[in-house]
Each structure stands twice: as C-alpha cells, then as structure tokens.
CSV table of C-alpha atoms in Angstrom, one decimal:
chain,number,residue,atom,x,y,z
A,1,ASP,CA,-176.8,-16.8,71.9
A,2,THR,CA,-176.4,-20.5,71.2
A,3,GLY,CA,-172.6,-20.6,70.7
A,4,VAL,CA,-169.9,-21.8,72.9
A,5,SER,CA,-169.5,-19.7,76.0
A,6,GLN,CA,-166.6,-19.4,78.4
A,7,ASP,CA,-166.3,-17.9,81.8
A,8,PRO,CA,-164.5,-15.9,83.0
A,9,ARG,CA,-163.2,-14.1,80.0
A,10,HIS,CA,-160.2,-12.7,81.9
A,11,LYS,CA,-158.5,-13.9,85.1
A,12,ILE,CA,-155.6,-12.4,86.8
A,13,THR,CA,-154.1,-14.4,89.6
A,14,LYS,CA,-151.0,-14.7,91.7
A,15,ARG,CA,-148.5,-17.5,91.3
A,16,GLY,CA,-149.5,-20.5,93.4
A,17,GLN,CA,-153.2,-19.9,93.3
A,18,ASN,CA,-155.8,-22.2,91.8
A,19,VAL,CA,-158.0,-21.1,89.0
A,20,THR,CA,-161.0,-22.8,87.3
A,21,PHE,CA,-162.5,-22.1,83.9
A,22,ARG,CA,-165.9,-23.1,82.7
A,23,CYS,CA,-167.1,-23.9,79.2
A,24,ASP,CA,-170.7,-24.3,78.1
A,25,PRO,CA,-170.7,-26.0,74.6
A,26,ILE,CA,-173.4,-25.9,72.0
A,27,SER,CA,-176.1,-27.9,73.6
A,28,GLU,CA,-176.4,-30.9,71.2
A,29,HIS,CA,-172.6,-31.2,70.7
A,30,ASN,CA,-171.2,-34.5,72.0
A,31,ARG,CA,-167.5,-33.5,71.8
A,32,LEU,CA,-165.7,-30.9,73.8
A,33,TYR,CA,-162.1,-29.8,73.4
A,34,TRP,CA,-159.7,-27.6,75.4
A,35,TYR,CA,-156.9,-25.8,73.7
A,36,ARG,CA,-154.3,-23.4,75.0
A,37,GLN,CA,-152.9,-20.5,73.0
A,38,THR,CA,-149.9,-18.3,73.7
A,39,LEU,CA,-149.0,-15.1,71.9
A,40,GLY,CA,-148.0,-15.6,68.3
A,41,GLN,CA,-148.7,-19.3,68.4
A,42,GLY,CA,-151.6,-21.4,67.1
A,43,PRO,CA,-153.9,-23.2,69.6
A,44,GLU,CA,-152.4,-26.2,71.2
A,45,PHE,CA,-154.5,-29.3,72.0
A,46,LEU,CA,-154.9,-30.1,75.7
A,47,THR,CA,-157.7,-32.6,76.0
A,48,TYR,CA,-161.1,-33.7,74.7
A,49,PHE,CA,-164.3,-35.3,75.9
A,50,GLN,CA,-166.9,-37.4,74.2
A,51,ASN,CA,-169.9,-36.9,76.3
A,52,GLU,CA,-168.7,-37.2,79.9
A,53,ALA,CA,-165.6,-39.4,79.0
A,54,GLN,CA,-162.2,-37.8,78.8
A,55,LEU,CA,-160.7,-39.7,75.9
A,56,GLU,CA,-157.3,-38.1,75.3
A,57,LYS,CA,-154.9,-35.8,77.2
A,58,SER,CA,-151.9,-34.1,75.7
A,59,ARG,CA,-148.6,-34.4,77.4
A,60,LEU,CA,-148.9,-30.6,77.8
A,61,LEU,CA,-151.5,-31.3,80.4
A,62,SER,CA,-149.4,-31.6,83.5
A,63,ASP,CA,-150.7,-33.1,86.8
A,64,ARG,CA,-151.6,-29.6,87.9
A,65,PHE,CA,-154.2,-29.5,85.2
A,66,SER,CA,-157.5,-31.3,85.5
A,67,ALA,CA,-160.6,-31.2,83.3
A,68,GLU,CA,-164.0,-32.6,83.9
A,69,ARG,CA,-167.3,-32.8,82.0
A,70,PRO,CA,-169.9,-34.1,84.4
A,71,LYS,CA,-173.1,-35.4,82.7
A,72,GLY,CA,-171.6,-34.6,79.3
A,73,SER,CA,-172.7,-31.0,79.4
A,74,PHE,CA,-170.5,-28.1,80.6
A,75,SER,CA,-166.8,-28.6,81.3
A,76,THR,CA,-164.4,-27.2,83.8
A,77,LEU,CA,-160.6,-26.8,83.5
A,78,GLU,CA,-158.8,-26.3,86.7
A,79,ILE,CA,-155.2,-25.3,87.1
A,80,GLN,CA,-153.6,-25.8,90.5
A,81,ARG,CA,-150.6,-24.0,91.9
A,82,THR,CA,-150.5,-21.7,88.9
A,83,GLU,CA,-147.1,-20.7,87.4
A,84,GLN,CA,-146.2,-17.8,85.2
A,85,GLY,CA,-145.8,-20.1,82.3
A,86,ASP,CA,-149.5,-21.0,82.5
A,87,SER,CA,-150.4,-17.5,81.3
A,88,ALA,CA,-152.2,-18.0,78.1
A,89,MET,CA,-155.6,-18.0,76.4
A,90,TYR,CA,-157.6,-21.1,77.2
A,91,LEU,CA,-160.0,-22.0,74.4
A,92,CYS,CA,-162.9,-24.3,74.5
A,93,ALA,CA,-164.5,-25.8,71.4
A,94,SER,CA,-167.3,-28.2,70.7
A,95,SER,CA,-168.5,-30.3,67.8
A,96,LEU,CA,-171.0,-32.9,66.9
A,97,ILE,CA,-169.7,-36.2,65.7
A,98,TRP,CA,-172.1,-38.6,64.2
A,99,GLY,CA,-172.3,-40.6,60.9
A,100,ALA,CA,-170.8,-38.7,58.0
A,101,ASN,CA,-170.8,-35.4,59.9
A,102,THR,CA,-167.3,-34.0,59.5
A,103,GLY,CA,-167.4,-32.3,62.9
A,104,GLU,CA,-166.0,-28.8,62.4
A,105,LEU,CA,-165.1,-27.2,65.7
A,106,PHE,CA,-167.0,-24.2,67.1
A,107,PHE,CA,-164.8,-22.2,69.5
A,108,GLY,CA,-165.6,-20.0,72.3
A,109,GLU,CA,-164.1,-16.6,72.8
A,110,GLY,CA,-161.6,-18.0,75.3
A,111,SER,CA,-160.5,-17.3,78.9
A,112,ARG,CA,-157.3,-15.3,79.2
A,113,LEU,CA,-155.2,-16.1,82.2
A,114,THR,CA,-152.5,-13.9,83.5
A,115,VAL,CA,-150.3,-15.2,86.3
A,116,LEU,CA,-148.4,-12.6,88.2
B,1,ASP,CA,-152.0,-35.9,61.6
B,2,ALA,CA,-150.1,-34.5,58.6
B,3,LYS,CA,-148.2,-31.3,59.1
B,4,THR,CA,-148.9,-28.2,57.0
B,5,THR,CA,-146.7,-25.4,55.9
B,6,GLN,CA,-148.0,-21.8,55.4
B,7,PRO,CA,-146.3,-18.5,54.7
B,8,PRO,CA,-146.1,-16.5,57.9
B,9,SER,CA,-147.7,-13.4,56.5
B,10,MET,CA,-149.3,-11.9,53.4
B,11,ASP,CA,-150.8,-8.6,52.4
B,12,CYS,CA,-153.8,-8.1,50.1
B,13,ALA,CA,-155.5,-4.9,48.7
B,14,GLU,CA,-159.1,-4.4,49.8
B,15,GLY,CA,-161.5,-5.6,47.1
B,16,ARG,CA,-158.9,-8.0,45.5
B,17,ALA,CA,-158.8,-11.7,45.8
B,18,ALA,CA,-156.7,-13.1,48.6
B,19,ASN,CA,-155.0,-16.4,47.8
B,20,LEU,CA,-153.6,-18.2,50.8
B,21,PRO,CA,-151.4,-21.3,50.0
B,22,CYS,CA,-150.9,-24.3,52.1
B,23,ASN,CA,-148.6,-27.3,51.6
B,24,HIS,CA,-149.5,-30.6,53.1
B,25,SER,CA,-147.3,-33.0,51.2
B,26,THR,CA,-147.7,-35.9,53.7
B,27,ILE,CA,-151.4,-35.9,53.7
B,28,SER,CA,-153.1,-39.3,53.8
B,29,GLY,CA,-156.0,-40.5,51.7
B,30,ASN,CA,-158.5,-40.2,54.6
B,31,GLU,CA,-157.4,-36.7,55.8
B,32,TYR,CA,-159.5,-33.7,55.0
B,33,VAL,CA,-158.1,-30.1,54.6
B,34,TYR,CA,-159.7,-27.6,56.9
B,35,TRP,CA,-159.3,-23.8,57.1
B,36,TYR,CA,-160.0,-21.7,60.1
B,37,ARG,CA,-159.3,-18.1,60.8
B,38,GLN,CA,-158.7,-16.2,64.0
B,39,ILE,CA,-159.5,-12.5,64.3
B,40,HIS,CA,-157.6,-10.8,67.0
B,41,SER,CA,-158.7,-11.8,70.5
B,42,GLN,CA,-161.4,-14.1,69.3
B,43,GLY,CA,-161.6,-17.9,69.0
B,44,PRO,CA,-160.9,-19.5,65.7
B,45,GLN,CA,-163.7,-19.6,63.2
B,46,TYR,CA,-164.4,-22.4,60.7
B,47,ILE,CA,-164.2,-21.3,57.1
B,48,ILE,CA,-164.3,-24.3,54.8
B,49,HIS,CA,-163.1,-27.9,54.3
B,50,GLY,CA,-162.6,-30.4,51.6
B,51,LEU,CA,-161.2,-33.9,50.7
B,52,LYS,CA,-160.2,-33.8,47.1
B,53,ASN,CA,-162.8,-31.7,45.2
B,54,ASN,CA,-162.8,-28.0,45.1
B,55,GLU,CA,-165.3,-26.4,47.5
B,56,THR,CA,-167.0,-23.1,47.7
B,57,ASN,CA,-169.2,-21.5,50.3
B,58,GLU,CA,-170.4,-18.0,51.2
B,59,MET,CA,-167.1,-17.2,52.8
B,60,ALA,CA,-164.4,-18.7,50.5
B,61,SER,CA,-163.3,-21.2,47.9
B,62,LEU,CA,-160.9,-24.1,48.5
B,63,ILE,CA,-158.8,-25.4,45.7
B,64,ILE,CA,-157.0,-28.7,46.3
B,65,THR,CA,-154.4,-29.9,43.8
B,66,GLU,CA,-155.0,-33.2,42.1
B,67,ASP,CA,-152.2,-34.9,44.1
B,68,ARG,CA,-153.7,-33.3,47.3
B,69,LYS,CA,-150.3,-32.2,48.4
B,70,SER,CA,-151.3,-28.5,48.5
B,71,SER,CA,-154.3,-26.3,48.6
B,72,THR,CA,-155.3,-22.6,48.3
B,73,LEU,CA,-157.9,-20.7,50.2
B,74,ILE,CA,-159.4,-18.0,48.1
B,75,LEU,CA,-161.2,-15.0,49.6
B,76,PRO,CA,-162.7,-13.5,46.4
B,77,HIS,CA,-163.1,-9.9,47.5
B,78,ALA,CA,-161.1,-9.3,50.6
B,79,THR,CA,-162.4,-6.6,53.0
B,80,LEU,CA,-160.7,-5.1,56.0
B,81,ARG,CA,-162.6,-7.4,58.2
B,82,ASP,CA,-160.8,-10.4,56.7
B,83,THR,CA,-157.6,-9.3,58.4
B,84,ALA,CA,-156.8,-12.3,60.6
B,85,VAL,CA,-154.6,-15.3,61.1
B,86,TYR,CA,-155.6,-18.1,58.7
B,87,TYR,CA,-154.9,-21.8,59.7
B,88,CYS,CA,-154.7,-24.7,57.3
B,89,ILE,CA,-155.2,-28.0,59.1
B,90,VAL,CA,-155.4,-31.6,57.9
B,91,ARG,CA,-157.1,-34.2,60.0
B,92,VAL,CA,-158.7,-37.6,59.8
B,93,THR,CA,-162.5,-37.7,60.3
B,94,SER,CA,-162.4,-40.6,62.7
B,95,GLY,CA,-161.0,-41.2,66.2
B,96,THR,CA,-160.0,-38.1,68.0
B,97,TYR,CA,-160.9,-35.7,65.3
B,98,LYS,CA,-158.5,-33.3,67.0
B,99,TYR,CA,-157.1,-30.4,65.1
B,100,ILE,CA,-153.4,-29.7,65.2
B,101,PHE,CA,-152.9,-26.0,64.5
B,102,GLY,CA,-149.7,-24.6,63.1
B,103,THR,CA,-148.7,-20.9,63.3
B,104,GLY,CA,-150.9,-20.0,60.3
B,105,THR,CA,-150.7,-17.1,57.9
B,106,ARG,CA,-151.3,-13.6,59.1
B,107,LEU,CA,-153.3,-11.9,56.4
B,108,LYS,CA,-153.4,-8.1,56.4
B,109,VAL,CA,-156.0,-6.5,54.1
B,110,LEU,CA,-154.9,-3.0,53.1
B,111,ALA,CA,-157.2,-0.1,52.4
C-alpha cells in the first residue's frame, strides 16, 4: 500500500501522560499536514511541513504539542501532559506541490486518541 | 481562505443523482473549489476540484456558477457507499495550500 499511513490507529492514555503519533506520507510528497478532528466537526488545521521545514502552526497547537519531520520523510506529533480535551482523531495528510500541480491532499486513516 | 456554507444534511434515494450545494460568496479570483468526502471513521478523500469551468471525473461532476459564488457537486447515481460527510473548500493554490474545513453536508443515501 503506497498511501499515507498512521500509527497507532488507536491510543488510550491517562491524563498527564505523553503520547506520540507517527505519520508516513506518500514517498514523493513534499508537504505534510497535521489536522485534528473532534466528533461532529470538520478537520482543524494544526501545522504543516514542506520537506523538513515546519512552515506554519495553528494557534490551536499549544506548547504541549510538538511536531517534527526529520529528513523530510515521516513525521511525528507529540502531545505532552495530555488533557481530556486532547481526545480527538489526529489526521495526517500529504501532498505534492510543484509547478502547476494543484496539490490535493491525501489523508491517512487517522490516530484516535482517548484521554481518560 | 474564503468561507463556505453548506446544508448540514441531505437525503438521496439510491440510484438517483445527489446534488450537494455550496455557497462561497467571498471567493477570490485565485481560489479553487475543492470537494472532499469523509466516510465514517476514515480520513477525508479527494473527489474533485475546479476554478471556473465545470469539471467531471469518474466520481462526480462539479458545476460552478458563472460568478463563482456557488457550486454544486453532483453524484450522478448515488449508491449506499456514497453515504458520507461532504466538504466544500476554497483555497488558493500558492503559499500554505492549507485547507480550511467547515462542518460539511452529511449525505445519507437511502435504499
């Protein structure tokens, strides 16, 4: 399968614990995005990378959240000191931006976080 | 990015055409209209996009009004598997390229 893959698919943790999600984008894609989705809402933009550079972060991304994309390949999203309000689906997407390519996003299946 | 307005829910009979409207009255000249759908518990899936001309692909047709202030996604022969939340998004194709999702239209295809 050459799509976007995310791991783990489900994570249950206790409040105050740290969690890390991994995203493997489509291999030739140079952009990688993280979104968060809560029940009944559309996905909310968190941050994005072009290659290894993190170019924009949403104000939703508090200082407990950190994302990296070393070497411009896979990406990790870490949440420190989790809170119950962090419970959501975390979606990763990738795209190829070049020339006239209009860069539609390809999403993974998401990582569902439940904070008890 | 321009905001979009979609009805929260719609029903469609199986085998009939599903017409999903979207208003984007503040769209700018360099903003494209994109449609995605999200089937329960899956990530959003790209359907189609356009700038000002009508577009068709194997999944759907996109009709954009001449003033570009609204558009309609058409699923010509809806099946039960088309039951999903459909998102209409407008975005520039430069800079961030980020998508701002609204709450979409929940389409239910009825047998």
